[in-house]
Amino acid sequence: MRLLFVCQACGARYFPPTAMAYPDGTPASAVWCSVCRAAAAARGIREPEALAAVAMLLAVRALNAALAARARGDRAARPDVRPSRPARTRRAARGPGTRTRLG
């Protein structure tokens, strides 16, 4: 499994390379996707180090949680589904007029 990040500029989800470096040697960002990172580099804006550390920490925690759930064999958590009303029985469907004291 790979780390999944959310771009803080455009909101896109992206998978950076596993080594956190692109084939041309430029480092991958934990904060911005490649398009937003290139735009920020063109404007001379550096990646905020604190934000990058937090993004990396959250991505690693999510990955570890997913791996632990897979190891336990958990399926996706499903809400407890219960009927909104009790099941109807034949007795309730017939109505009250079949046996009475007067009959």
mmCIF file of N, CA, C and O in Angstrom:
data_model
loop_
_atom_site.group_PDB
_atom_site.id
_atom_site.type_symbol
_atom_site.label_atom_id
_atom_site.label_comp_id
_atom_site.label_asym_id
_atom_site.label_seq_id
_atom_site.Cartn_x
_atom_site.Cartn_y
_atom_site.Cartn_z
ATOM 1 N N MET A 1 0.845 -1.174 0.000
ATOM 2 C CA MET A 1 0.000 0.000 0.000
ATOM 3 C C MET A 1 0.893 1.240 0.000
ATOM 4 O O MET A 1 1.984 1.224 0.535
ATOM 5 N N ARG A 2 0.362 2.305 -0.592
ATOM 6 C CA ARG A 2 1.122 3.541 -0.715
ATOM 7 C C ARG A 2 0.457 4.652 0.079
ATOM 8 O O ARG A 2 -0.726 4.580 0.398
ATOM 9 N N LEU A 3 1.233 5.690 0.346
ATOM 10 C CA LEU A 3 0.712 6.847 1.058
ATOM 11 C C LEU A 3 -0.159 7.677 0.120
ATOM 12 O O LEU A 3 0.180 7.891 -1.036
ATOM 13 N N LEU A 4 -1.286 8.131 0.609
ATOM 14 C CA LEU A 4 -2.206 8.962 -0.141
ATOM 15 C C LEU A 4 -2.241 10.329 0.519
ATOM 16 O O LEU A 4 -2.442 10.436 1.724
ATOM 17 N N PHE A 5 -2.042 11.376 -0.277
ATOM 18 C CA PHE A 5 -2.038 12.735 0.244
ATOM 19 C C PHE A 5 -3.148 13.539 -0.402
ATOM 20 O O PHE A 5 -3.634 13.207 -1.485
ATOM 21 N N VAL A 6 -3.538 14.629 0.255
ATOM 22 C CA VAL A 6 -4.507 15.577 -0.273
ATOM 23 C C VAL A 6 -3.779 16.898 -0.466
ATOM 24 O O VAL A 6 -3.160 17.415 0.475
ATOM 25 N N CYS A 7 -3.844 17.445 -1.672
ATOM 26 C CA CYS A 7 -3.180 18.707 -1.979
ATOM 27 C C CYS A 7 -3.860 19.825 -1.193
ATOM 28 O O CYS A 7 -5.079 19.964 -1.227
ATOM 29 N N GLN A 8 -3.069 20.622 -0.495
ATOM 30 C CA GLN A 8 -3.613 21.704 0.318
ATOM 31 C C GLN A 8 -3.996 22.914 -0.525
ATOM 32 O O GLN A 8 -4.691 23.798 -0.042
ATOM 33 N N ALA A 9 -3.570 22.964 -1.776
ATOM 34 C CA ALA A 9 -3.901 24.093 -2.637
ATOM 35 C C ALA A 9 -5.166 23.834 -3.457
ATOM 36 O O ALA A 9 -6.050 24.676 -3.509
ATOM 37 N N CYS A 10 -5.257 22.658 -4.085
ATOM 38 C CA CYS A 10 -6.397 22.403 -4.978
ATOM 39 C C CYS A 10 -7.340 21.317 -4.456
ATOM 40 O O CYS A 10 -8.427 21.135 -4.983
ATOM 41 N N GLY A 11 -6.946 20.565 -3.439
ATOM 42 C CA GLY A 11 -7.812 19.541 -2.863
ATOM 43 C C GLY A 11 -7.772 18.198 -3.567
ATOM 44 O O GLY A 11 -8.522 17.291 -3.212
ATOM 45 N N ALA A 12 -6.905 18.051 -4.555
ATOM 46 C CA ALA A 12 -6.806 16.780 -5.275
ATOM 47 C C ALA A 12 -6.100 15.733 -4.408
ATOM 48 O O ALA A 12 -5.252 16.060 -3.592
ATOM 49 N N ARG A 13 -6.474 14.480 -4.597
ATOM 50 C CA ARG A 13 -5.779 13.389 -3.906
ATOM 51 C C ARG A 13 -4.720 12.853 -4.848
ATOM 52 O O ARG A 13 -4.974 12.693 -6.038
ATOM 53 N N TYR A 14 -3.543 12.567 -4.309
ATOM 54 C CA TYR A 14 -2.454 12.114 -5.175
ATOM 55 C C TYR A 14 -1.553 11.139 -4.440
ATOM 56 O O TYR A 14 -1.466 11.133 -3.220
ATOM 57 N N PHE A 15 -0.898 10.278 -5.223
ATOM 58 C CA PHE A 15 0.086 9.321 -4.733
ATOM 59 C C PHE A 15 1.469 9.811 -5.162
ATOM 60 O O PHE A 15 1.813 9.737 -6.327
ATOM 61 N N PRO A 16 2.283 10.283 -4.241
ATOM 62 C CA PRO A 16 3.652 10.627 -4.629
ATOM 63 C C PRO A 16 4.466 9.341 -4.791
ATOM 64 O O PRO A 16 4.036 8.268 -4.350
ATOM 65 N N PRO A 17 5.635 9.407 -5.407
ATOM 66 C CA PRO A 17 6.471 8.209 -5.517
ATOM 67 C C PRO A 17 6.830 7.679 -4.119
ATOM 68 O O PRO A 17 6.885 8.437 -3.150
ATOM 69 N N THR A 18 7.061 6.391 -4.009
ATOM 70 C CA THR A 18 7.336 5.791 -2.702
ATOM 71 C C THR A 18 8.609 6.333 -2.070
ATOM 72 O O THR A 18 8.718 6.400 -0.851
ATOM 73 N N ALA A 19 9.584 6.737 -2.887
ATOM 74 C CA ALA A 19 10.829 7.298 -2.354
ATOM 75 C C ALA A 19 10.705 8.790 -2.077
ATOM 76 O O ALA A 19 11.669 9.420 -1.649
ATOM 77 N N MET A 20 9.516 9.374 -2.308
ATOM 78 C CA MET A 20 9.255 10.803 -2.133
ATOM 79 C C MET A 20 10.201 11.660 -2.981
ATOM 80 O O MET A 20 10.582 12.763 -2.594
ATOM 81 N N ALA A 21 10.584 11.150 -4.145
ATOM 82 C CA ALA A 21 11.386 11.900 -5.109
ATOM 83 C C ALA A 21 10.954 11.477 -6.506
ATOM 84 O O ALA A 21 10.730 10.299 -6.769
ATOM 85 N N TYR A 22 10.816 12.461 -7.406
ATOM 86 C CA TYR A 22 10.425 12.177 -8.779
ATOM 87 C C TYR A 22 11.622 11.671 -9.572
ATOM 88 O O TYR A 22 12.775 11.876 -9.175
ATOM 89 N N PRO A 23 11.402 11.005 -10.700
ATOM 90 C CA PRO A 23 12.521 10.456 -11.488
ATOM 91 C C PRO A 23 13.551 11.497 -11.929
ATOM 92 O O PRO A 23 14.713 11.170 -12.107
ATOM 93 N N ASP A 24 13.130 12.763 -12.075
ATOM 94 C CA ASP A 24 14.090 13.791 -12.483
ATOM 95 C C ASP A 24 14.930 14.305 -11.322
ATOM 96 O O ASP A 24 15.772 15.177 -11.488
ATOM 97 N N GLY A 25 14.694 13.783 -10.120
ATOM 98 C CA GLY A 25 15.495 14.143 -8.956
ATOM 99 C C GLY A 25 14.855 15.165 -8.033
ATOM 100 O O GLY A 25 15.348 15.391 -6.922
ATOM 101 N N THR A 26 13.771 15.790 -8.450
ATOM 102 C CA THR A 26 13.118 16.765 -7.575
ATOM 103 C C THR A 26 12.349 16.049 -6.478
ATOM 104 O O THR A 26 11.762 14.989 -6.708
ATOM 105 N N PRO A 27 12.341 16.590 -5.272
ATOM 106 C CA PRO A 27 11.634 15.923 -4.177
ATOM 107 C C PRO A 27 10.120 16.067 -4.319
ATOM 108 O O PRO A 27 9.625 17.080 -4.796
ATOM 109 N N ALA A 28 9.415 15.045 -3.920
ATOM 110 C CA ALA A 28 7.953 15.084 -3.921
ATOM 111 C C ALA A 28 7.491 15.835 -2.684
ATOM 112 O O ALA A 28 8.208 15.927 -1.687
ATOM 113 N N SER A 29 6.303 16.369 -2.753
ATOM 114 C CA SER A 29 5.770 17.162 -1.660
ATOM 115 C C SER A 29 4.668 16.407 -0.948
ATOM 116 O O SER A 29 3.849 15.731 -1.573
ATOM 117 N N ALA A 30 4.622 16.536 0.366
ATOM 118 C CA ALA A 30 3.534 15.954 1.150
ATOM 119 C C ALA A 30 2.383 16.937 1.294
ATOM 120 O O ALA A 30 1.341 16.600 1.824
ATOM 121 N N VAL A 31 2.580 18.171 0.809
ATOM 122 C CA VAL A 31 1.583 19.222 0.961
ATOM 123 C C VAL A 31 0.876 19.527 -0.358
ATOM 124 O O VAL A 31 -0.324 19.723 -0.374
ATOM 125 N N TRP A 32 1.620 19.585 -1.474
ATOM 126 C CA TRP A 32 1.068 19.976 -2.757
ATOM 127 C C TRP A 32 1.227 18.862 -3.785
ATOM 128 O O TRP A 32 2.210 18.125 -3.771
ATOM 129 N N CYS A 33 0.272 18.780 -4.714
ATOM 130 C CA CYS A 33 0.405 17.869 -5.846
ATOM 131 C C CYS A 33 1.495 18.423 -6.772
ATOM 132 O O CYS A 33 1.981 19.541 -6.579
ATOM 133 N N SER A 34 1.868 17.678 -7.786
ATOM 134 C CA SER A 34 2.982 18.092 -8.641
ATOM 135 C C SER A 34 2.670 19.384 -9.398
ATOM 136 O O SER A 34 3.554 20.221 -9.595
ATOM 137 N N VAL A 35 1.422 19.592 -9.795
ATOM 138 C CA VAL A 35 1.051 20.809 -10.525
ATOM 139 C C VAL A 35 1.146 22.025 -9.611
ATOM 140 O O VAL A 35 1.748 23.051 -9.969
ATOM 141 N N CYS A 36 0.563 21.923 -8.416
ATOM 142 C CA CYS A 36 0.610 23.051 -7.473
ATOM 143 C C CYS A 36 2.024 23.285 -6.962
ATOM 144 O O CYS A 36 2.414 24.430 -6.704
ATOM 145 N N ARG A 37 2.800 22.215 -6.818
ATOM 146 C CA ARG A 37 4.188 22.374 -6.373
ATOM 147 C C ARG A 37 5.002 23.116 -7.416
ATOM 148 O O ARG A 37 5.795 23.998 -7.097
ATOM 149 N N ALA A 38 4.798 22.795 -8.692
ATOM 150 C CA ALA A 38 5.511 23.491 -9.765
ATOM 151 C C ALA A 38 5.103 24.963 -9.821
ATOM 152 O O ALA A 38 5.946 25.847 -10.023
ATOM 153 N N ALA A 39 3.818 25.240 -9.610
ATOM 154 C CA ALA A 39 3.350 26.630 -9.606
ATOM 155 C C ALA A 39 3.938 27.402 -8.432
ATOM 156 O O ALA A 39 4.333 28.563 -8.573
ATOM 157 N N ALA A 40 4.018 26.760 -7.259
ATOM 158 C CA ALA A 40 4.607 27.418 -6.093
ATOM 159 C C ALA A 40 6.104 27.645 -6.291
ATOM 160 O O ALA A 40 6.636 28.692 -5.914
ATOM 161 N N ALA A 41 6.775 26.685 -6.908
ATOM 162 C CA ALA A 41 8.214 26.841 -7.167
ATOM 163 C C ALA A 41 8.461 27.968 -8.165
ATOM 164 O O ALA A 41 9.438 28.716 -8.037
ATOM 165 N N ALA A 42 7.580 28.118 -9.146
ATOM 166 C CA ALA A 42 7.730 29.198 -10.119
ATOM 167 C C ALA A 42 7.555 30.562 -9.460
ATOM 168 O O ALA A 42 8.181 31.541 -9.871
ATOM 169 N N ARG A 43 6.727 30.633 -8.423
ATOM 170 C CA ARG A 43 6.525 31.884 -7.693
ATOM 171 C C ARG A 43 7.546 32.087 -6.584
ATOM 172 O O ARG A 43 7.531 33.103 -5.919
ATOM 173 N N GLY A 44 8.371 31.070 -6.345
ATOM 174 C CA GLY A 44 9.392 31.174 -5.307
ATOM 175 C C GLY A 44 8.888 30.858 -3.910
ATOM 176 O O GLY A 44 9.511 31.245 -2.920
ATOM 177 N N ILE A 45 7.789 30.141 -3.804
ATOM 178 C CA ILE A 45 7.212 29.792 -2.502
ATOM 179 C C ILE A 45 7.735 28.427 -2.087
ATOM 180 O O ILE A 45 7.652 27.456 -2.837
ATOM 181 N N ARG A 46 8.274 28.348 -0.878
ATOM 182 C CA ARG A 46 8.759 27.071 -0.359
ATOM 183 C C ARG A 46 7.654 26.341 0.386
ATOM 184 O O ARG A 46 6.728 26.952 0.908
ATOM 185 N N GLU A 47 7.790 25.034 0.459
ATOM 186 C CA GLU A 47 6.809 24.202 1.170
ATOM 187 C C GLU A 47 6.926 24.456 2.674
ATOM 188 O O GLU A 47 8.027 24.420 3.224
ATOM 189 N N PRO A 48 5.827 24.709 3.374
ATOM 190 C CA PRO A 48 5.884 24.884 4.825
ATOM 191 C C PRO A 48 6.322 23.585 5.505
ATOM 192 O O PRO A 48 5.686 22.546 5.326
ATOM 193 N N GLU A 49 7.401 23.646 6.268
ATOM 194 C CA GLU A 49 7.954 22.425 6.872
ATOM 195 C C GLU A 49 7.027 21.815 7.905
ATOM 196 O O GLU A 49 6.886 20.597 7.982
ATOM 197 N N ALA A 50 6.388 22.644 8.719
ATOM 198 C CA ALA A 50 5.487 22.115 9.753
ATOM 199 C C ALA A 50 4.279 21.420 9.116
ATOM 200 O O ALA A 50 3.865 20.336 9.556
ATOM 201 N N LEU A 51 3.734 22.025 8.082
ATOM 202 C CA LEU A 51 2.591 21.428 7.395
ATOM 203 C C LEU A 51 2.982 20.128 6.702
ATOM 204 O O LEU A 51 2.230 19.150 6.707
ATOM 205 N N ALA A 52 4.173 20.082 6.140
ATOM 206 C CA ALA A 52 4.654 18.854 5.495
ATOM 207 C C ALA A 52 4.834 17.740 6.520
ATOM 208 O O ALA A 52 4.500 16.583 6.261
ATOM 209 N N ALA A 53 5.349 18.081 7.706
ATOM 210 C CA ALA A 53 5.534 17.072 8.757
ATOM 211 C C ALA A 53 4.196 16.521 9.227
ATOM 212 O O ALA A 53 4.047 15.306 9.428
ATOM 213 N N VAL A 54 3.211 17.388 9.388
ATOM 214 C CA VAL A 54 1.881 16.942 9.823
ATOM 215 C C VAL A 54 1.226 16.082 8.745
ATOM 216 O O VAL A 54 0.628 15.040 9.040
ATOM 217 N N ALA A 55 1.341 16.486 7.480
ATOM 218 C CA ALA A 55 0.757 15.707 6.388
ATOM 219 C C ALA A 55 1.394 14.323 6.305
ATOM 220 O O ALA A 55 0.704 13.323 6.101
ATOM 221 N N MET A 56 2.701 14.254 6.474
ATOM 222 C CA MET A 56 3.395 12.966 6.440
ATOM 223 C C MET A 56 2.960 12.088 7.610
ATOM 224 O O MET A 56 2.698 10.895 7.447
ATOM 225 N N LEU A 57 2.846 12.675 8.793
ATOM 226 C CA LEU A 57 2.423 11.926 9.976
ATOM 227 C C LEU A 57 1.015 11.354 9.794
ATOM 228 O O LEU A 57 0.770 10.183 10.096
ATOM 229 N N LEU A 58 0.099 12.168 9.290
ATOM 230 C CA LEU A 58 -1.274 11.691 9.083
ATOM 231 C C LEU A 58 -1.348 10.601 8.030
ATOM 232 O O LEU A 58 -2.101 9.634 8.180
ATOM 233 N N ALA A 59 -0.569 10.728 6.967
ATOM 234 C CA ALA A 59 -0.575 9.711 5.921
ATOM 235 C C ALA A 59 -0.013 8.386 6.439
ATOM 236 O O ALA A 59 -0.543 7.317 6.143
ATOM 237 N N VAL A 60 1.041 8.452 7.240
ATOM 238 C CA VAL A 60 1.634 7.232 7.796
ATOM 239 C C VAL A 60 0.676 6.582 8.786
ATOM 240 O O VAL A 60 0.522 5.354 8.801
ATOM 241 N N ARG A 61 -0.011 7.382 9.600
ATOM 242 C CA ARG A 61 -0.997 6.818 10.538
ATOM 243 C C ARG A 61 -2.135 6.130 9.796
ATOM 244 O O ARG A 61 -2.582 5.052 10.193
ATOM 245 N N ALA A 62 -2.628 6.753 8.733
ATOM 246 C CA ALA A 62 -3.710 6.148 7.957
ATOM 247 C C ALA A 62 -3.255 4.847 7.310
ATOM 248 O O ALA A 62 -3.999 3.859 7.278
ATOM 249 N N LEU A 63 -2.028 4.832 6.810
ATOM 250 C CA LEU A 63 -1.491 3.615 6.198
ATOM 251 C C LEU A 63 -1.340 2.508 7.239
ATOM 252 O O LEU A 63 -1.721 1.362 6.994
ATOM 253 N N ASN A 64 -0.818 2.837 8.409
ATOM 254 C CA ASN A 64 -0.666 1.831 9.470
ATOM 255 C C ASN A 64 -2.015 1.302 9.929
ATOM 256 O O ASN A 64 -2.156 0.104 10.194
ATOM 257 N N ALA A 65 -3.018 2.157 10.022
ATOM 258 C CA ALA A 65 -4.352 1.707 10.420
ATOM 259 C C ALA A 65 -4.941 0.775 9.367
ATOM 260 O O ALA A 65 -5.567 -0.241 9.702
ATOM 261 N N ALA A 66 -4.736 1.094 8.098
ATOM 262 C CA ALA A 66 -5.251 0.233 7.027
ATOM 263 C C ALA A 66 -4.545 -1.119 7.026
ATOM 264 O O ALA A 66 -5.181 -2.163 6.836
ATOM 265 N N LEU A 67 -3.239 -1.111 7.254
ATOM 266 C CA LEU A 67 -2.501 -2.379 7.297
ATOM 267 C C LEU A 67 -2.902 -3.219 8.499
ATOM 268 O O LEU A 67 -3.012 -4.439 8.404
ATOM 269 N N ALA A 68 -3.139 -2.577 9.645
ATOM 270 C CA ALA A 68 -3.566 -3.311 10.836
ATOM 271 C C ALA A 68 -4.958 -3.910 10.637
ATOM 272 O O ALA A 68 -5.208 -5.042 11.043
ATOM 273 N N ALA A 69 -5.846 -3.159 10.005
ATOM 274 C CA ALA A 69 -7.188 -3.683 9.739
ATOM 275 C C ALA A 69 -7.131 -4.851 8.768
ATOM 276 O O ALA A 69 -7.856 -5.836 8.924
ATOM 277 N N ARG A 70 -6.254 -4.762 7.791
ATOM 278 C CA ARG A 70 -6.106 -5.861 6.839
ATOM 279 C C ARG A 70 -5.542 -7.097 7.529
ATOM 280 O O ARG A 70 -5.967 -8.220 7.270
ATOM 281 N N ALA A 71 -4.590 -6.905 8.453
ATOM 282 C CA ALA A 71 -3.989 -8.030 9.169
ATOM 283 C C ALA A 71 -5.004 -8.708 10.085
ATOM 284 O O ALA A 71 -4.978 -9.925 10.260
ATOM 285 N N ARG A 72 -5.905 -7.908 10.685
ATOM 286 C CA ARG A 72 -6.938 -8.481 11.556
ATOM 287 C C ARG A 72 -8.043 -9.149 10.752
ATOM 288 O O ARG A 72 -8.829 -9.911 11.294
ATOM 289 N N GLY A 73 -8.128 -8.837 9.483
ATOM 290 C CA GLY A 73 -9.183 -9.410 8.654
ATOM 291 C C GLY A 73 -10.482 -8.653 8.758
ATOM 292 O O GLY A 73 -11.536 -9.166 8.402
ATOM 293 N N ASP A 74 -10.428 -7.427 9.270
ATOM 294 C CA ASP A 74 -11.645 -6.625 9.388
ATOM 295 C C ASP A 74 -12.159 -6.245 8.011
ATOM 296 O O ASP A 74 -11.412 -5.960 7.109
ATOM 297 N N ARG A 75 -13.444 -6.226 7.899
ATOM 298 C CA ARG A 75 -14.066 -5.681 6.709
ATOM 299 C C ARG A 75 -14.389 -4.227 6.996
ATOM 300 O O ARG A 75 -14.237 -3.752 8.103
ATOM 301 N N ALA A 76 -14.846 -3.545 5.988
ATOM 302 C CA ALA A 76 -15.221 -2.141 6.193
ATOM 303 C C ALA A 76 -16.293 -2.084 7.279
ATOM 304 O O ALA A 76 -17.218 -2.895 7.318
ATOM 305 N N ALA A 77 -16.145 -1.146 8.170
ATOM 306 C CA ALA A 77 -17.089 -1.027 9.279
ATOM 307 C C ALA A 77 -18.478 -0.709 8.738
ATOM 308 O O ALA A 77 -18.671 0.246 8.004
ATOM 309 N N ARG A 78 -19.420 -1.569 9.090
ATOM 310 C CA ARG A 78 -20.782 -1.351 8.635
ATOM 311 C C ARG A 78 -21.620 -0.902 9.818
ATOM 312 O O ARG A 78 -21.460 -1.408 10.927
ATOM 313 N N PRO A 79 -22.534 -0.003 9.594
ATOM 314 C CA PRO A 79 -23.405 0.397 10.693
ATOM 315 C C PRO A 79 -24.324 -0.760 11.073
ATOM 316 O O PRO A 79 -24.611 -1.634 10.262
ATOM 317 N N ASP A 80 -24.770 -0.765 12.305
ATOM 318 C CA ASP A 80 -25.676 -1.792 12.779
ATOM 319 C C ASP A 80 -27.036 -1.559 12.132
ATOM 320 O O ASP A 80 -27.705 -0.577 12.415
ATOM 321 N N VAL A 81 -27.432 -2.465 11.248
ATOM 322 C CA VAL A 81 -28.681 -2.294 10.513
ATOM 323 C C VAL A 81 -29.756 -3.117 11.199
ATOM 324 O O VAL A 81 -29.667 -4.333 11.269
ATOM 325 N N ARG A 82 -30.760 -2.431 11.683
ATOM 326 C CA ARG A 82 -31.888 -3.098 12.325
ATOM 327 C C ARG A 82 -33.164 -2.612 11.666
ATOM 328 O O ARG A 82 -33.215 -1.484 11.167
ATOM 329 N N PRO A 83 -34.207 -3.428 11.685
ATOM 330 C CA PRO A 83 -35.449 -2.969 11.061
ATOM 331 C C PRO A 83 -36.019 -1.774 11.816
ATOM 332 O O PRO A 83 -35.864 -1.652 13.028
ATOM 333 N N SER A 84 -36.671 -0.890 11.089
ATOM 334 C CA SER A 84 -37.227 0.300 11.717
ATOM 335 C C SER A 84 -38.523 -0.007 12.459
ATOM 336 O O SER A 84 -38.967 0.758 13.295
ATOM 337 N N ARG A 85 -39.154 -1.132 12.150
ATOM 338 C CA ARG A 85 -40.370 -1.544 12.861
ATOM 339 C C ARG A 85 -40.373 -3.063 12.956
ATOM 340 O O ARG A 85 -39.701 -3.745 12.175
ATOM 341 N N PRO A 86 -41.109 -3.626 13.861
ATOM 342 C CA PRO A 86 -41.124 -5.085 13.975
ATOM 343 C C PRO A 86 -41.757 -5.733 12.743
ATOM 344 O O PRO A 86 -42.573 -5.132 12.049
ATOM 345 N N ALA A 87 -41.364 -6.957 12.493
ATOM 346 C CA ALA A 87 -41.899 -7.690 11.348
ATOM 347 C C ALA A 87 -43.388 -7.934 11.546
ATOM 348 O O ALA A 87 -43.853 -8.204 12.653
ATOM 349 N N ARG A 88 -44.129 -7.831 10.463
ATOM 350 C CA ARG A 88 -45.576 -8.087 10.531
ATOM 351 C C ARG A 88 -45.818 -9.588 10.523
ATOM 352 O O ARG A 88 -45.225 -10.313 9.744
ATOM 353 N N THR A 89 -46.694 -10.029 11.380
ATOM 354 C CA THR A 89 -47.026 -11.455 11.448
ATOM 355 C C THR A 89 -48.408 -11.679 10.835
ATOM 356 O O THR A 89 -49.153 -10.738 10.587
ATOM 357 N N ARG A 90 -48.741 -12.921 10.635
ATOM 358 C CA ARG A 90 -50.058 -13.234 10.065
ATOM 359 C C ARG A 90 -51.173 -12.792 11.000
ATOM 360 O O ARG A 90 -52.208 -12.338 10.571
ATOM 361 N N ARG A 91 -50.971 -12.955 12.288
ATOM 362 C CA ARG A 91 -52.004 -12.583 13.246
ATOM 363 C C ARG A 91 -52.312 -11.095 13.134
ATOM 364 O O ARG A 91 -53.459 -10.700 13.133
ATOM 365 N N ALA A 92 -51.301 -10.292 13.027
ATOM 366 C CA ALA A 92 -51.520 -8.852 12.923
ATOM 367 C C ALA A 92 -52.129 -8.483 11.575
ATOM 368 O O ALA A 92 -52.860 -7.512 11.469
ATOM 369 N N ALA A 93 -51.874 -9.265 10.557
ATOM 370 C CA ALA A 93 -52.380 -8.946 9.230
ATOM 371 C C ALA A 93 -53.870 -9.291 9.077
ATOM 372 O O ALA A 93 -54.547 -8.726 8.235
ATOM 373 N N ARG A 94 -54.379 -10.254 9.877
ATOM 374 C CA ARG A 94 -55.773 -10.688 9.726
ATOM 375 C C ARG A 94 -56.764 -9.664 10.249
ATOM 376 O O ARG A 94 -57.865 -9.586 9.768
ATOM 377 N N GLY A 95 -56.413 -8.951 11.248
ATOM 378 C CA GLY A 95 -57.354 -7.994 11.827
ATOM 379 C C GLY A 95 -57.991 -8.538 13.085
ATOM 380 O O GLY A 95 -57.870 -9.722 13.416
ATOM 381 N N PRO A 96 -58.696 -7.734 13.796
ATOM 382 C CA PRO A 96 -59.227 -8.129 15.097
ATOM 383 C C PRO A 96 -60.544 -8.896 15.039
ATOM 384 O O PRO A 96 -61.012 -9.384 16.053
ATOM 385 N N GLY A 97 -61.226 -9.034 13.910
ATOM 386 C CA GLY A 97 -62.589 -9.562 13.872
ATOM 387 C C GLY A 97 -62.742 -11.055 13.790
ATOM 388 O O GLY A 97 -63.851 -11.530 13.626
ATOM 389 N N THR A 98 -61.753 -11.871 13.924
ATOM 390 C CA THR A 98 -61.936 -13.292 13.733
ATOM 391 C C THR A 98 -62.470 -13.990 14.978
ATOM 392 O O THR A 98 -63.367 -14.813 14.869
ATOM 393 N N ARG A 99 -62.000 -13.686 16.138
ATOM 394 C CA ARG A 99 -62.528 -14.282 17.373
ATOM 395 C C ARG A 99 -62.907 -13.181 18.335
ATOM 396 O O ARG A 99 -62.091 -12.375 18.736
ATOM 397 N N THR A 100 -64.148 -13.200 18.741
ATOM 398 C CA THR A 100 -64.606 -12.240 19.727
ATOM 399 C C THR A 100 -65.447 -12.948 20.765
ATOM 400 O O THR A 100 -65.862 -14.089 20.576
ATOM 401 N N ARG A 101 -65.741 -12.310 21.844
ATOM 402 C CA ARG A 101 -66.569 -12.905 22.888
ATOM 403 C C ARG A 101 -68.007 -13.067 22.437
ATOM 404 O O ARG A 101 -68.691 -13.992 22.833
ATOM 405 N N LEU A 102 -68.460 -12.158 21.633
ATOM 406 C CA LEU A 102 -69.860 -12.214 21.222
ATOM 407 C C LEU A 102 -70.122 -13.224 20.124
ATOM 408 O O LEU A 102 -71.267 -13.588 19.900
ATOM 409 N N GLY A 103 -69.096 -13.668 19.441
ATOM 410 C CA GLY A 103 -69.286 -14.495 18.282
ATOM 411 C C GLY A 103 -69.390 -15.929 18.508
ATOM 412 O O GLY A 103 -69.910 -16.747 19.029
#
